[in-house]
Short mmCIF file of C-alpha atoms in Angstrom, two decimals:
data_model
loop_
_atom_site.label_atom_id
_atom_site.label_comp_id
_atom_site.label_asym_id
_atom_site.label_seq_id
_atom_site.Cartn_x
_atom_site.Cartn_y
_atom_site.Cartn_z
CA MET E 1028 -11.21 -20.12 17.55
CA GLY E 1029 -13.38 -19.21 20.54
CA SER E 1030 -13.98 -15.59 21.53
CA THR E 1031 -11.85 -15.86 24.67
CA ALA E 1032 -8.75 -17.14 22.86
CA GLY E 1033 -6.20 -15.09 20.99
CA PRO E 1034 -6.04 -15.02 17.20
CA PRO E 1035 -5.41 -18.50 15.77
CA ASP E 1036 -2.15 -19.70 14.31
CA ALA E 1037 -3.01 -19.68 10.62
CA THR E 1038 -2.05 -18.14 7.30
CA TYR E 1039 -3.59 -14.69 7.00
CA GLY E 1040 -4.28 -12.80 3.80
CA PHE E 1041 -4.88 -9.05 3.78
CA ILE E 1042 -6.09 -7.23 0.67
CA GLY E 1043 -5.98 -3.44 0.55
CA LEU E 1044 -3.30 -1.32 2.26
CA GLY E 1045 -4.98 2.06 1.87
CA ASN E 1046 -5.72 4.72 4.48
CA MET E 1047 -7.50 2.27 6.78
CA GLY E 1048 -6.09 -1.05 5.62
CA PHE E 1049 -2.45 -0.17 6.27
CA GLY E 1050 -2.95 0.32 10.01
CA MET E 1051 -5.36 -2.59 10.28
CA ALA E 1052 -2.95 -4.97 8.55
CA LYS E 1053 -0.09 -3.69 10.72
CA ASN E 1054 -2.00 -4.61 13.87
CA VAL E 1055 -2.95 -8.02 12.52
CA ARG E 1056 0.70 -8.83 11.79
CA GLN E 1057 1.87 -7.56 15.18
CA LYS E 1058 -0.76 -9.45 17.22
CA ILE E 1059 -1.18 -12.81 15.50
CA PRO E 1060 1.19 -15.60 16.60
CA SER E 1061 4.76 -15.00 15.46
CA SER E 1062 4.65 -18.40 13.73
CA SER E 1063 1.72 -17.31 11.56
CA LYS E 1064 2.36 -16.29 8.00
CA MET E 1065 0.82 -13.13 6.55
CA ILE E 1066 0.44 -12.45 2.83
CA VAL E 1067 -0.60 -9.00 1.58
CA CYS E 1068 -2.03 -7.92 -1.74
CA GLU E 1069 -2.03 -4.26 -2.79
CA LEU E 1070 -2.06 -2.71 -6.27
CA ASN E 1071 -0.20 0.41 -5.13
CA LYS E 1072 3.43 -0.67 -5.19
CA SER E 1073 4.67 2.15 -2.98
CA ALA E 1074 2.14 1.32 -0.25
CA ARG E 1075 2.97 -2.38 -0.53
CA ASP E 1076 6.71 -1.74 -0.34
CA GLU E 1077 6.33 0.66 2.59
CA PHE E 1078 4.31 -1.93 4.49
CA CYS E 1079 6.74 -4.76 3.85
CA ASN E 1080 9.76 -2.58 4.68
CA THR E 1081 8.41 -1.14 7.93
CA ILE E 1082 6.29 -3.87 9.54
CA GLU E 1083 8.04 -6.59 11.53
CA GLY E 1084 7.07 -10.24 11.23
CA THR E 1085 6.86 -12.88 8.53
CA LEU E 1086 5.43 -11.24 5.42
CA GLU E 1087 4.92 -12.22 1.81
CA THR E 1088 3.22 -10.46 -1.08
CA ALA E 1089 0.71 -11.80 -3.57
CA GLU E 1090 0.14 -10.61 -7.12
CA SER E 1091 -3.60 -11.25 -7.04
CA PRO E 1092 -6.50 -12.07 -4.71
CA LYS E 1093 -6.57 -15.51 -6.34
CA GLU E 1094 -3.10 -16.18 -4.97
CA ILE E 1095 -4.26 -15.04 -1.52
CA ALA E 1096 -7.15 -17.53 -1.67
CA GLU E 1097 -4.86 -20.35 -2.74
CA LYS E 1098 -2.53 -19.84 0.22
CA CYS E 1099 -4.53 -18.34 3.10
CA ASP E 1100 -7.03 -19.61 5.67
CA ILE E 1101 -8.28 -16.23 6.93
CA ILE E 1102 -8.77 -13.43 4.41
CA ILE E 1103 -9.39 -9.80 5.37
CA SER E 1104 -10.26 -7.16 2.78
CA SER E 1105 -10.31 -3.36 3.17
CA LEU E 1106 -11.31 -1.77 -0.13
CA PRO E 1107 -12.54 1.65 -1.30
CA ASN E 1108 -15.87 0.79 -2.95
CA ALA E 1109 -18.28 -1.91 -4.05
CA LYS E 1110 -16.74 -2.21 -7.51
CA ALA E 1111 -13.36 -3.01 -5.98
CA VAL E 1112 -14.92 -5.60 -3.66
CA GLU E 1113 -16.68 -7.27 -6.58
CA ILE E 1114 -13.48 -7.40 -8.62
CA VAL E 1115 -11.44 -8.78 -5.71
CA TYR E 1116 -13.96 -11.52 -5.01
CA LEU E 1117 -15.53 -12.28 -8.35
CA ASP E 1118 -13.07 -11.64 -11.18
CA PRO E 1119 -12.97 -15.01 -12.99
CA SER E 1120 -9.22 -14.83 -13.57
CA THR E 1121 -7.76 -13.06 -10.52
CA GLY E 1122 -10.52 -13.03 -7.89
CA LEU E 1123 -10.67 -14.78 -4.56
CA LEU E 1124 -13.29 -17.27 -5.67
CA ALA E 1125 -11.10 -18.26 -8.60
CA GLY E 1126 -8.55 -19.47 -6.07
CA CYS E 1127 -10.95 -21.49 -3.92
CA SER E 1128 -11.95 -25.10 -4.30
CA LYS E 1129 -15.60 -25.87 -3.66
CA ASP E 1130 -14.83 -27.43 -0.27
CA SER E 1131 -12.49 -24.64 0.89
CA LYS E 1132 -12.94 -23.74 4.56
CA LYS E 1133 -12.08 -20.05 4.35
CA LEU E 1134 -13.06 -17.23 6.68
CA PHE E 1135 -13.70 -14.00 4.75
CA LEU E 1136 -13.75 -10.84 6.85
CA GLU E 1137 -14.92 -8.07 4.52
CA THR E 1138 -14.34 -4.71 6.27
CA SER E 1139 -15.04 -2.29 3.41
CA THR E 1140 -17.81 0.30 3.67
CA ILE E 1141 -20.00 -0.48 0.68
CA GLU E 1142 -23.72 -0.78 -0.08
CA ALA E 1143 -25.41 -3.57 1.86
CA THR E 1144 -27.02 -4.82 -1.35
CA ALA E 1145 -23.61 -5.09 -3.04
CA SER E 1146 -22.22 -7.07 -0.12
CA LEU E 1147 -25.19 -9.41 -0.14
CA GLY E 1148 -24.62 -9.96 -3.85
CA VAL E 1149 -21.00 -10.95 -3.22
CA LEU E 1150 -22.07 -13.19 -0.33
CA LYS E 1151 -24.50 -15.02 -2.60
CA LYS E 1152 -21.70 -15.73 -5.08
CA VAL E 1153 -19.43 -16.93 -2.25
CA GLN E 1154 -22.13 -19.29 -0.97
CA GLU E 1155 -22.73 -20.69 -4.45
CA ALA E 1156 -19.04 -21.20 -5.25
CA VAL E 1157 -17.70 -22.19 -1.82
CA PRO E 1158 -20.54 -23.48 0.39
CA SER E 1159 -18.19 -24.32 3.26
CA ALA E 1160 -16.70 -20.80 3.43
CA GLU E 1161 -17.71 -18.30 6.11
CA PHE E 1162 -18.32 -14.62 5.38
CA LEU E 1163 -18.94 -11.54 7.53
CA ASP E 1164 -19.63 -7.98 6.48
CA ALA E 1165 -17.65 -6.09 9.11
CA PRO E 1166 -17.21 -2.38 8.31
CA VAL E 1167 -15.17 -0.35 10.76
CA SER E 1168 -15.51 3.07 12.35
CA GLY E 1169 -13.03 5.39 13.99
CA GLY E 1170 -10.79 6.78 11.27
CA ILE E 1171 -7.13 6.49 10.38
CA PRO E 1172 -5.50 7.11 13.83
CA PRO E 1173 -7.60 4.36 15.51
CA ALA E 1174 -6.81 2.05 12.59
CA HIS E 1175 -3.13 2.44 13.45
CA ALA E 1176 -3.80 2.28 17.19
CA GLY E 1177 -5.91 -0.88 16.88
CA THR E 1178 -8.93 0.74 18.55
CA LEU E 1179 -11.54 0.57 15.79
CA THR E 1180 -15.21 -0.28 16.19
CA PHE E 1181 -16.49 -3.22 14.12
CA MET E 1182 -20.14 -3.34 13.06
CA VAL E 1183 -20.74 -6.91 11.96
CA GLY E 1184 -23.40 -8.70 9.95
CA GLY E 1185 -23.59 -12.48 9.73
CA PRO E 1186 -24.16 -15.69 11.73
CA GLU E 1187 -23.46 -15.44 15.45
CA ASP E 1188 -21.18 -18.49 15.50
CA VAL E 1189 -19.00 -17.02 12.74
CA PHE E 1190 -18.92 -13.70 14.60
CA GLU E 1191 -17.69 -15.47 17.74
CA LYS E 1192 -15.03 -17.27 15.70
CA ALA E 1193 -13.85 -14.01 14.18
CA LYS E 1194 -13.75 -11.95 17.37
CA PRO E 1195 -10.13 -12.81 18.27
CA ILE E 1196 -9.10 -11.70 14.78
CA MET E 1197 -11.09 -8.47 14.91
CA SER E 1198 -9.65 -7.82 18.37
CA THR E 1199 -6.24 -7.36 16.78
CA MET E 1200 -7.66 -4.30 15.00
CA GLY E 1201 -10.40 -3.04 17.32
CA LYS E 1202 -11.44 -2.69 20.94
CA ALA E 1203 -12.87 -5.94 22.29
CA GLU E 1204 -15.86 -4.09 23.76
CA ASN E 1205 -16.58 -2.45 20.39
CA LEU E 1206 -16.98 -5.62 18.32
CA ILE E 1207 -20.73 -5.51 17.77
CA LEU E 1208 -22.91 -8.08 16.05
CA CYS E 1209 -25.62 -5.94 14.45
CA GLY E 1210 -27.71 -8.76 12.97
CA GLY E 1211 -27.72 -11.04 9.96
CA SER E 1212 -25.80 -10.59 6.74
CA GLY E 1213 -25.81 -6.96 5.58
CA ALA E 1214 -26.71 -5.62 9.02
CA GLY E 1215 -23.18 -4.41 9.73
CA LEU E 1216 -23.14 -2.29 6.60
CA ALA E 1217 -26.65 -0.90 7.15
CA THR E 1218 -25.62 0.08 10.68
CA LYS E 1219 -22.41 1.71 9.44
CA GLN E 1220 -24.27 3.72 6.80
CA ILE E 1221 -26.80 4.98 9.32
CA ASN E 1222 -24.01 5.95 11.71
CA ASN E 1223 -22.04 7.78 9.01
CA TYR E 1224 -25.11 9.68 7.88
CA ILE E 1225 -26.00 10.84 11.38
CA ALA E 1226 -22.40 11.92 11.97
CA TYR E 1227 -22.29 14.01 8.81
CA CYS E 1228 -25.73 15.53 9.40
CA SER E 1229 -24.59 16.60 12.87
CA TYR E 1230 -21.37 17.96 11.37
CA VAL E 1231 -23.33 20.15 8.97
CA ALA E 1232 -25.28 21.53 11.94
CA LEU E 1233 -21.97 22.12 13.74
CA CYS E 1234 -20.65 24.01 10.70
CA GLU E 1235 -23.73 26.23 10.66
CA GLY E 1236 -23.54 26.85 14.39
CA MET E 1237 -19.82 27.65 14.48
CA ASN E 1238 -20.07 29.91 11.44
CA THR E 1239 -22.98 31.77 13.05
CA GLY E 1240 -21.00 32.13 16.27
CA LEU E 1241 -18.00 33.54 14.44
CA LYS E 1242 -20.15 36.05 12.61
CA PHE E 1243 -21.76 37.11 15.90
CA GLY E 1244 -18.33 37.61 17.43
CA LEU E 1245 -18.30 34.67 19.84
CA ASP E 1246 -15.03 33.07 20.86
CA PRO E 1247 -15.02 29.71 19.02
CA LYS E 1248 -13.29 27.79 21.84
CA THR E 1249 -15.77 29.06 24.41
CA LEU E 1250 -18.68 28.28 22.10
CA ASN E 1251 -17.43 24.75 21.53
CA ASN E 1252 -16.85 24.24 25.25
CA VAL E 1253 -20.46 25.19 25.92
CA ILE E 1254 -21.70 22.89 23.13
CA ASN E 1255 -19.71 20.00 24.61
CA ALA E 1256 -21.11 20.68 28.07
CA SER E 1257 -24.65 20.90 26.73
CA SER E 1258 -27.17 19.13 24.54
CA GLY E 1259 -25.47 20.14 21.28
CA GLN E 1260 -22.53 17.84 21.97
CA CYS E 1261 -21.66 15.38 19.20
CA TRP E 1262 -18.63 13.38 18.15
CA ASN E 1263 -17.48 16.09 15.75
CA SER E 1264 -17.79 18.89 18.32
CA ILE E 1265 -15.55 16.86 20.65
CA HIS E 1266 -12.97 15.73 18.09
CA MET E 1267 -13.40 17.59 14.80
CA ASN E 1268 -14.57 21.16 15.32
CA PRO E 1269 -14.16 22.83 11.93
CA VAL E 1270 -12.62 26.07 13.27
CA LYS E 1271 -8.84 25.90 13.31
CA GLY E 1272 -7.38 26.08 16.80
CA VAL E 1273 -10.43 24.76 18.63
CA CYS E 1274 -9.56 21.03 18.58
CA ALA E 1275 -5.83 20.36 18.55
CA ASN E 1276 -6.06 17.12 16.55
CA SER E 1277 -8.92 18.00 14.21
CA SER E 1278 -8.48 18.01 10.46
CA ALA E 1279 -8.95 21.80 10.60
CA SER E 1280 -5.62 21.97 12.44
CA ARG E 1281 -4.03 20.49 9.30
CA ASP E 1282 -5.96 22.81 6.96
CA PHE E 1283 -8.07 19.77 6.01
CA LYS E 1284 -5.12 17.96 4.41
CA GLY E 1285 -5.05 14.14 4.34
CA GLY E 1286 -7.63 11.83 5.83
CA PHE E 1287 -11.07 10.83 4.55
CA LYS E 1288 -11.67 12.94 1.45
CA VAL E 1289 -14.88 14.67 0.37
CA GLU E 1290 -15.18 12.30 -2.57
CA LEU E 1291 -15.33 9.33 -0.19
CA ALA E 1292 -17.74 11.15 2.12
CA GLN E 1293 -20.02 11.79 -0.85
CA GLY E 1294 -19.97 8.06 -1.55
CA VAL E 1295 -20.90 6.96 1.97
CA THR E 1296 -23.65 9.59 2.17
CA ARG E 1297 -25.10 8.33 -1.10
CA GLN E 1298 -25.04 4.81 0.28
CA MET E 1299 -27.38 5.94 3.04
CA THR E 1300 -29.74 7.88 0.79
CA LYS E 1301 -29.90 4.81 -1.45
CA LEU E 1302 -30.62 2.60 1.57
CA MET E 1303 -33.46 4.89 2.65
CA GLU E 1304 -34.94 4.63 -0.82
CA GLU E 1305 -34.58 0.85 -0.85
CA VAL E 1306 -36.39 0.34 2.45
CA GLY E 1307 -38.96 3.12 1.91
CA ALA E 1308 -37.76 5.32 4.79
CA LYS E 1309 -38.83 8.97 4.70
CA SER E 1310 -35.92 11.41 4.40
CA MET E 1311 -35.77 15.21 4.67
CA PHE E 1312 -32.01 15.74 5.08
CA GLY E 1313 -31.00 13.22 2.39
CA PRO E 1314 -31.42 15.50 -0.65
CA VAL E 1315 -29.74 18.36 1.20
CA MET E 1316 -26.75 16.19 2.12
CA ASP E 1317 -26.47 14.91 -1.45
CA ASP E 1318 -26.47 18.51 -2.68
CA ILE E 1319 -23.78 19.64 -0.22
CA TRP E 1320 -21.40 16.86 -1.19
CA ALA E 1321 -22.07 17.33 -4.92
CA ARG E 1322 -21.00 20.95 -4.50
CA ALA E 1323 -18.02 20.05 -2.32
CA VAL E 1324 -16.44 17.68 -4.86
CA GLU E 1325 -16.68 20.41 -7.51
CA SER E 1326 -15.43 23.28 -5.33
CA PRO E 1327 -11.74 24.24 -5.27
CA MET E 1328 -12.23 24.93 -1.55
CA CYS E 1329 -12.95 21.25 -0.87
CA ARG E 1330 -12.01 19.07 -3.83
CA GLU E 1331 -9.54 16.33 -2.79
CA GLN E 1332 -9.51 17.74 0.76
CA GLU E 1333 -10.49 16.01 4.01
CA SER E 1334 -14.27 15.70 4.21
CA ARG E 1335 -14.76 18.27 6.98
CA SER E 1336 -13.45 20.94 4.63
CA ILE E 1337 -17.12 21.47 3.73
CA PHE E 1338 -17.04 24.07 6.53
CA ARG E 1339 -15.46 26.36 3.95
CA LEU E 1340 -18.67 26.25 1.92
CA PHE E 1341 -20.45 27.82 4.89
CA ALA E 1342 -17.74 30.16 6.17
CA GLU E 1343 -16.21 31.53 2.99
CA GLU E 1344 -17.74 33.76 0.31
CA ASN E 1345 -20.82 34.23 2.53
CA GLY E 1346 -21.93 30.69 1.75
CA SER E 1347 -22.49 31.50 -1.92
CA SER E 1348 -21.20 28.06 -2.94
CA LEU E 1349 -24.19 26.40 -1.31
CA GLY E 1350 -27.67 26.08 -2.72
CA LYS E 1351 -31.07 26.99 -1.37
CA VAL E 1352 -33.59 24.55 0.03
CA LYS E 1353 -37.29 25.06 -0.55
CA VAL E 1354 -39.72 23.38 1.84
CA GLU E 1355 -43.00 22.69 0.12
#
Protein backbone atom coordinates (compact mmCIF):
# COMPACT_ATOMS: atom_id res chain seq x y z
CA MET A 1 0.00 0.00 0.00
CA GLY A 2 2.52 2.64 -1.09
CA SER A 3 1.52 6.26 -1.60
CA THR A 4 1.90 6.06 -5.39
CA ALA A 5 -0.44 3.07 -5.79
CA GLY A 6 -4.20 3.11 -5.91
CA PRO A 7 -6.33 1.95 -3.00
CA PRO A 8 -5.65 -1.70 -2.15
CA ASP A 9 -7.94 -4.59 -2.94
CA ALA A 10 -9.32 -5.33 0.52
CA THR A 11 -12.52 -5.45 2.53
CA TYR A 12 -13.50 -1.95 3.61
CA GLY A 13 -15.72 -1.02 6.52
CA PHE A 14 -17.33 2.41 6.80
CA ILE A 15 -19.13 3.52 9.95
CA GLY A 16 -21.28 6.65 9.88
CA LEU A 17 -23.29 7.79 6.83
CA GLY A 18 -24.18 11.26 8.08
CA ASN A 19 -23.73 14.64 6.38
CA MET A 20 -20.04 14.04 5.70
CA GLY A 21 -19.81 10.26 5.85
CA PHE A 22 -22.36 9.62 3.11
CA GLY A 23 -20.33 11.39 0.43
CA MET A 24 -17.04 10.07 1.75
CA ALA A 25 -18.28 6.47 1.73
CA LYS A 26 -19.71 6.96 -1.77
CA ASN A 27 -16.31 7.98 -3.09
CA VAL A 28 -14.57 5.10 -1.35
CA ARG A 29 -16.95 2.60 -2.96
CA GLN A 30 -16.61 4.19 -6.39
CA LYS A 31 -12.80 4.36 -6.37
CA ILE A 32 -11.63 1.18 -4.66
CA PRO A 33 -11.14 -1.88 -6.89
CA SER A 34 -14.43 -3.28 -8.17
CA SER A 35 -13.45 -6.63 -6.64
CA SER A 36 -13.23 -5.10 -3.17
CA LYS A 37 -16.07 -5.60 -0.75
CA MET A 38 -17.49 -2.69 1.25
CA ILE A 39 -19.54 -3.09 4.42
CA VAL A 40 -21.35 -0.10 5.95
CA CYS A 41 -22.72 0.43 9.43
CA GLU A 42 -25.22 3.20 10.16
CA LEU A 43 -27.85 3.47 12.91
CA ASN A 44 -30.15 5.65 10.78
CA LYS A 45 -32.02 3.12 8.66
CA SER A 46 -33.18 5.64 6.07
CA ALA A 47 -29.63 6.88 5.47
CA ARG A 48 -28.35 3.31 5.28
CA ASP A 49 -31.08 2.27 2.84
CA GLU A 50 -30.56 5.35 0.68
CA PHE A 51 -26.85 4.63 0.47
CA CYS A 52 -27.29 0.98 -0.42
CA ASN A 53 -30.02 1.75 -2.97
CA THR A 54 -28.19 4.55 -4.77
CA ILE A 55 -24.48 3.66 -4.70
CA GLU A 56 -23.15 1.21 -7.26
CA GLY A 57 -20.72 -1.55 -6.33
CA THR A 58 -20.60 -4.52 -3.99
CA LEU A 59 -22.15 -3.46 -0.70
CA GLU A 60 -23.18 -5.16 2.51
CA THR A 61 -24.51 -3.82 5.78
CA ALA A 62 -23.44 -4.61 9.33
CA GLU A 63 -25.55 -4.43 12.46
CA SER A 64 -22.69 -3.31 14.68
CA PRO A 65 -19.11 -2.03 14.61
CA LYS A 66 -18.08 -5.40 16.04
CA GLU A 67 -19.31 -7.07 12.86
CA ILE A 68 -17.34 -4.55 10.80
CA ALA A 69 -14.17 -5.44 12.73
CA GLU A 70 -14.75 -9.15 12.28
CA LYS A 71 -15.02 -8.84 8.50
CA CYS A 72 -12.98 -5.81 7.38
CA ASP A 73 -9.28 -5.01 6.89
CA ILE A 74 -9.60 -1.22 6.55
CA ILE A 75 -12.08 0.59 8.77
CA ILE A 76 -13.10 4.23 8.30
CA SER A 77 -15.29 6.05 10.80
CA SER A 78 -17.07 9.40 10.42
CA LEU A 79 -18.99 10.18 13.61
CA PRO A 80 -20.60 13.26 15.20
CA ASN A 81 -18.80 13.49 18.54
CA ALA A 82 -16.34 11.92 20.96
CA LYS A 83 -19.02 9.93 22.78
CA ALA A 84 -20.04 8.25 19.54
CA VAL A 85 -16.41 7.44 18.71
CA GLU A 86 -15.88 5.92 22.14
CA ILE A 87 -19.01 3.77 21.82
CA VAL A 88 -18.10 2.61 18.32
CA TYR A 89 -14.60 1.61 19.36
CA LEU A 90 -14.91 0.63 22.99
CA ASP A 91 -18.37 -0.77 23.72
CA PRO A 92 -17.59 -4.22 25.19
CA SER A 93 -20.48 -5.88 23.37
CA THR A 94 -20.79 -4.09 20.02
CA GLY A 95 -17.59 -2.05 19.60
CA LEU A 96 -14.81 -2.46 17.09
CA LEU A 97 -12.33 -3.76 19.63
CA ALA A 98 -14.80 -6.44 20.66
CA GLY A 99 -14.52 -7.82 17.13
CA CYS A 100 -10.72 -7.82 16.94
CA SER A 101 -8.33 -10.55 17.94
CA LYS A 102 -5.16 -9.41 19.67
CA ASP A 103 -3.06 -10.03 16.55
CA SER A 104 -5.49 -8.34 14.14
CA LYS A 105 -3.75 -6.27 11.47
CA LYS A 106 -6.39 -3.59 11.01
CA LEU A 107 -6.02 -0.05 9.68
CA PHE A 108 -8.33 2.37 11.51
CA LEU A 109 -8.88 5.71 9.79
CA GLU A 110 -10.80 7.85 12.27
CA THR A 111 -12.05 10.97 10.44
CA SER A 112 -14.38 12.45 13.08
CA THR A 113 -13.78 15.93 14.47
CA ILE A 114 -13.47 15.32 18.21
CA GLU A 115 -11.25 16.46 21.07
CA ALA A 116 -7.62 15.42 20.63
CA THR A 117 -7.57 14.09 24.19
CA ALA A 118 -10.58 11.87 23.47
CA SER A 119 -8.92 10.47 20.36
CA LEU A 120 -5.71 9.78 22.25
CA GLY A 121 -7.75 7.94 24.86
CA VAL A 122 -9.29 5.71 22.19
CA LEU A 123 -5.87 5.17 20.61
CA LYS A 124 -4.47 3.98 23.93
CA LYS A 125 -7.26 1.40 24.22
CA VAL A 126 -6.64 0.26 20.63
CA GLN A 127 -2.91 -0.17 21.31
CA GLU A 128 -3.60 -2.15 24.49
CA ALA A 129 -6.20 -4.44 22.89
CA VAL A 130 -4.76 -4.82 19.38
CA PRO A 131 -1.03 -4.00 19.38
CA SER A 132 -0.63 -4.86 15.69
CA ALA A 133 -3.41 -2.48 14.57
CA GLU A 134 -2.66 0.89 12.99
CA PHE A 135 -4.60 4.05 13.83
CA LEU A 136 -4.70 7.59 12.41
CA ASP A 137 -6.69 10.58 13.57
CA ALA A 138 -7.62 12.12 10.23
CA PRO A 139 -10.31 14.82 10.50
CA VAL A 140 -11.46 16.39 7.26
CA SER A 141 -12.22 19.92 6.11
CA GLY A 142 -14.24 21.30 3.24
CA GLY A 143 -17.89 20.67 4.00
CA ILE A 144 -20.64 18.55 2.50
CA PRO A 145 -20.24 19.41 -1.24
CA PRO A 146 -16.50 18.52 -1.23
CA ALA A 147 -17.34 15.33 0.67
CA HIS A 148 -19.53 14.31 -2.26
CA ALA A 149 -17.04 15.61 -4.82
CA GLY A 150 -14.12 13.76 -3.21
CA THR A 151 -12.09 16.96 -2.74
CA LEU A 152 -11.72 17.11 1.04
CA THR A 153 -8.62 18.12 2.96
CA PHE A 154 -7.30 15.57 5.47
CA MET A 155 -5.36 16.73 8.53
CA VAL A 156 -3.65 13.64 9.87
CA GLY A 157 -1.98 12.67 13.12
CA GLY A 158 0.05 9.49 13.52
CA PRO A 159 3.18 7.64 12.36
CA GLU A 160 4.54 8.67 8.97
CA ASP A 161 4.67 5.12 7.63
CA VAL A 162 1.00 4.57 8.46
CA PHE A 163 0.15 7.90 6.84
CA GLU A 164 1.93 6.83 3.65
CA LYS A 165 0.05 3.52 3.71
CA ALA A 166 -3.28 5.30 4.12
CA LYS A 167 -2.76 7.97 1.46
CA PRO A 168 -4.23 5.94 -1.43
CA ILE A 169 -7.34 5.36 0.70
CA MET A 170 -7.68 9.00 1.71
CA SER A 171 -7.15 9.98 -1.93
CA THR A 172 -10.50 8.40 -2.75
CA MET A 173 -12.12 11.06 -0.55
CA GLY A 174 -9.75 14.04 -0.77
CA LYS A 175 -7.35 15.89 -3.03
CA ALA A 176 -3.96 14.17 -3.15
CA GLU A 177 -2.19 17.50 -2.54
CA ASN A 178 -4.35 18.17 0.52
CA LEU A 179 -3.49 15.03 2.50
CA ILE A 180 -1.35 16.60 5.20
CA LEU A 181 0.57 14.85 7.96
CA CYS A 182 0.40 17.35 10.82
CA GLY A 183 2.50 15.44 13.34
CA GLY A 184 2.14 12.59 15.79
CA SER A 185 -1.07 11.15 17.18
CA GLY A 186 -3.60 13.86 18.01
CA ALA A 187 -1.91 16.45 15.78
CA GLY A 188 -4.52 16.14 13.04
CA LEU A 189 -7.32 16.97 15.46
CA ALA A 190 -5.45 19.84 17.11
CA THR A 191 -4.79 21.30 13.65
CA LYS A 192 -8.45 20.90 12.65
CA GLN A 193 -9.66 22.60 15.82
CA ILE A 194 -7.33 25.55 15.31
CA ASN A 195 -8.45 25.87 11.70
CA ASN A 196 -12.15 25.74 12.60
CA TYR A 197 -11.71 28.34 15.31
CA ILE A 198 -9.90 30.79 13.03
CA ALA A 199 -12.56 30.30 10.36
CA TYR A 200 -15.41 31.06 12.74
CA CYS A 201 -13.62 34.03 14.31
CA SER A 202 -13.12 35.50 10.84
CA TYR A 203 -16.77 34.78 10.05
CA VAL A 204 -17.90 36.76 13.08
CA ALA A 205 -15.78 39.69 11.87
CA LEU A 206 -17.34 39.29 8.41
CA CYS A 207 -20.82 39.38 9.97
CA GLU A 208 -19.98 42.59 11.82
CA GLY A 209 -18.47 44.17 8.71
CA MET A 210 -21.33 43.25 6.37
CA ASN A 211 -23.95 44.35 8.87
CA THR A 212 -22.17 47.68 9.31
CA GLY A 213 -21.99 48.11 5.54
CA LEU A 214 -25.69 47.43 5.14
CA LYS A 215 -26.56 49.94 7.83
CA PHE A 216 -24.33 52.54 6.16
CA GLY A 217 -26.07 51.92 2.85
CA LEU A 218 -23.26 50.16 1.00
CA ASP A 219 -24.04 47.69 -1.75
CA PRO A 220 -23.22 44.28 -0.21
CA LYS A 221 -21.87 42.76 -3.45
CA THR A 222 -19.55 45.71 -4.01
CA LEU A 223 -18.41 45.61 -0.40
CA ASN A 224 -17.67 41.90 -0.60
CA ASN A 225 -15.83 42.35 -3.90
CA VAL A 226 -13.58 44.94 -2.26
CA ILE A 227 -13.00 42.68 0.76
CA ASN A 228 -12.01 39.82 -1.54
CA ALA A 229 -9.62 42.06 -3.46
CA SER A 230 -8.09 43.39 -0.26
CA SER A 231 -6.62 42.32 3.06
CA GLY A 232 -10.00 41.45 4.60
CA GLN A 233 -10.37 38.42 2.33
CA CYS A 234 -11.09 35.12 4.06
CA TRP A 235 -12.60 31.77 3.12
CA ASN A 236 -16.05 32.84 4.25
CA SER A 237 -15.99 36.12 2.33
CA ILE A 238 -15.18 34.13 -0.83
CA HIS A 239 -17.63 31.28 -0.33
CA MET A 240 -20.07 32.03 2.49
CA ASN A 241 -20.91 35.72 2.69
CA PRO A 242 -23.86 35.92 5.09
CA VAL A 243 -25.90 38.40 3.00
CA LYS A 244 -28.30 36.61 0.69
CA GLY A 245 -27.53 37.19 -2.98
CA VAL A 246 -23.84 37.97 -2.55
CA CYS A 247 -22.46 34.42 -2.93
CA ALA A 248 -24.60 32.20 -5.15
CA ASN A 249 -23.77 28.96 -3.34
CA SER A 250 -23.57 30.24 0.23
CA SER A 251 -25.83 28.91 2.95
CA ALA A 252 -27.47 32.37 3.02
CA SER A 253 -28.81 31.62 -0.47
CA ARG A 254 -30.72 28.71 1.10
CA ASP A 255 -31.90 30.81 4.06
CA PHE A 256 -29.38 28.86 6.18
CA LYS A 257 -31.21 25.55 5.71
CA GLY A 258 -29.27 22.27 5.83
CA GLY A 259 -25.54 21.90 6.28
CA PHE A 260 -23.40 22.17 9.41
CA LYS A 261 -25.75 23.27 12.18
CA VAL A 262 -25.10 25.81 14.93
CA GLU A 263 -25.19 23.03 17.51
CA LEU A 264 -22.26 21.31 15.80
CA ALA A 265 -20.41 24.61 15.37
CA GLN A 266 -20.80 25.24 19.10
CA GLY A 267 -19.21 21.85 19.73
CA VAL A 268 -16.17 22.40 17.52
CA THR A 269 -15.64 25.88 18.96
CA ARG A 270 -15.72 24.46 22.48
CA GLN A 271 -13.15 21.88 21.43
CA MET A 272 -10.75 24.70 20.63
CA THR A 273 -11.40 26.69 23.80
CA LYS A 274 -10.84 23.48 25.75
CA LEU A 275 -7.60 22.84 23.85
CA MET A 276 -6.36 26.35 24.66
CA GLU A 277 -7.07 25.72 28.32
CA GLU A 278 -5.31 22.35 28.23
CA VAL A 279 -2.10 23.72 26.72
CA GLY A 280 -2.17 27.03 28.63
CA ALA A 281 -2.62 29.25 25.55
CA LYS A 282 -3.90 32.77 26.17
CA SER A 283 -7.29 33.48 24.59
CA MET A 284 -9.27 36.70 24.17
CA PHE A 285 -11.83 35.64 21.56
CA GLY A 286 -12.57 32.24 23.14
CA PRO A 287 -15.10 33.42 25.76
CA VAL A 288 -16.77 35.67 23.19
CA MET A 289 -17.12 32.82 20.71
CA ASP A 290 -18.49 30.52 23.40
CA ASP A 291 -21.06 33.19 24.28
CA ILE A 292 -22.15 33.72 20.67
CA TRP A 293 -22.76 30.03 20.07
CA ALA A 294 -24.53 29.59 23.42
CA ARG A 295 -26.94 32.31 22.35
CA ALA A 296 -27.30 30.90 18.83
CA VAL A 297 -28.42 27.44 19.95
CA GLU A 298 -31.10 29.05 22.13
CA SER A 299 -32.31 31.59 19.56
CA PRO A 300 -35.24 30.82 17.25
CA MET A 301 -33.33 32.75 14.57
CA CYS A 302 -30.54 30.16 14.57
CA ARG A 303 -31.56 27.00 16.40
CA GLU A 304 -31.20 23.91 14.16
CA GLN A 305 -30.10 26.17 11.28
CA GLU A 306 -26.82 26.13 9.34
CA SER A 307 -24.04 27.58 11.49
CA ARG A 308 -23.63 30.82 9.51
CA SER A 309 -27.16 31.79 10.51
CA ILE A 310 -25.48 33.56 13.44
CA PHE A 311 -25.43 36.58 11.10
CA ARG A 312 -29.07 37.04 12.12
CA LEU A 313 -27.94 37.73 15.69
CA PHE A 314 -26.03 40.74 14.36
CA ALA A 315 -28.40 41.93 11.64
CA GLU A 316 -31.82 41.45 13.20
CA GLU A 317 -33.40 43.19 16.20
CA ASN A 318 -30.44 45.61 16.29
CA GLY A 319 -28.23 42.86 17.68
CA SER A 320 -30.21 42.67 20.92
CA SER A 321 -29.78 38.89 21.03
CA LEU A 322 -26.05 39.28 21.60
CA GLY A 323 -24.31 40.11 24.84
CA LYS A 324 -21.83 42.77 25.81
CA VAL A 325 -18.12 42.24 26.28
CA LYS A 326 -16.24 44.11 28.98
CA VAL A 327 -12.47 44.48 28.60
CA GLU A 328 -10.83 44.81 31.97
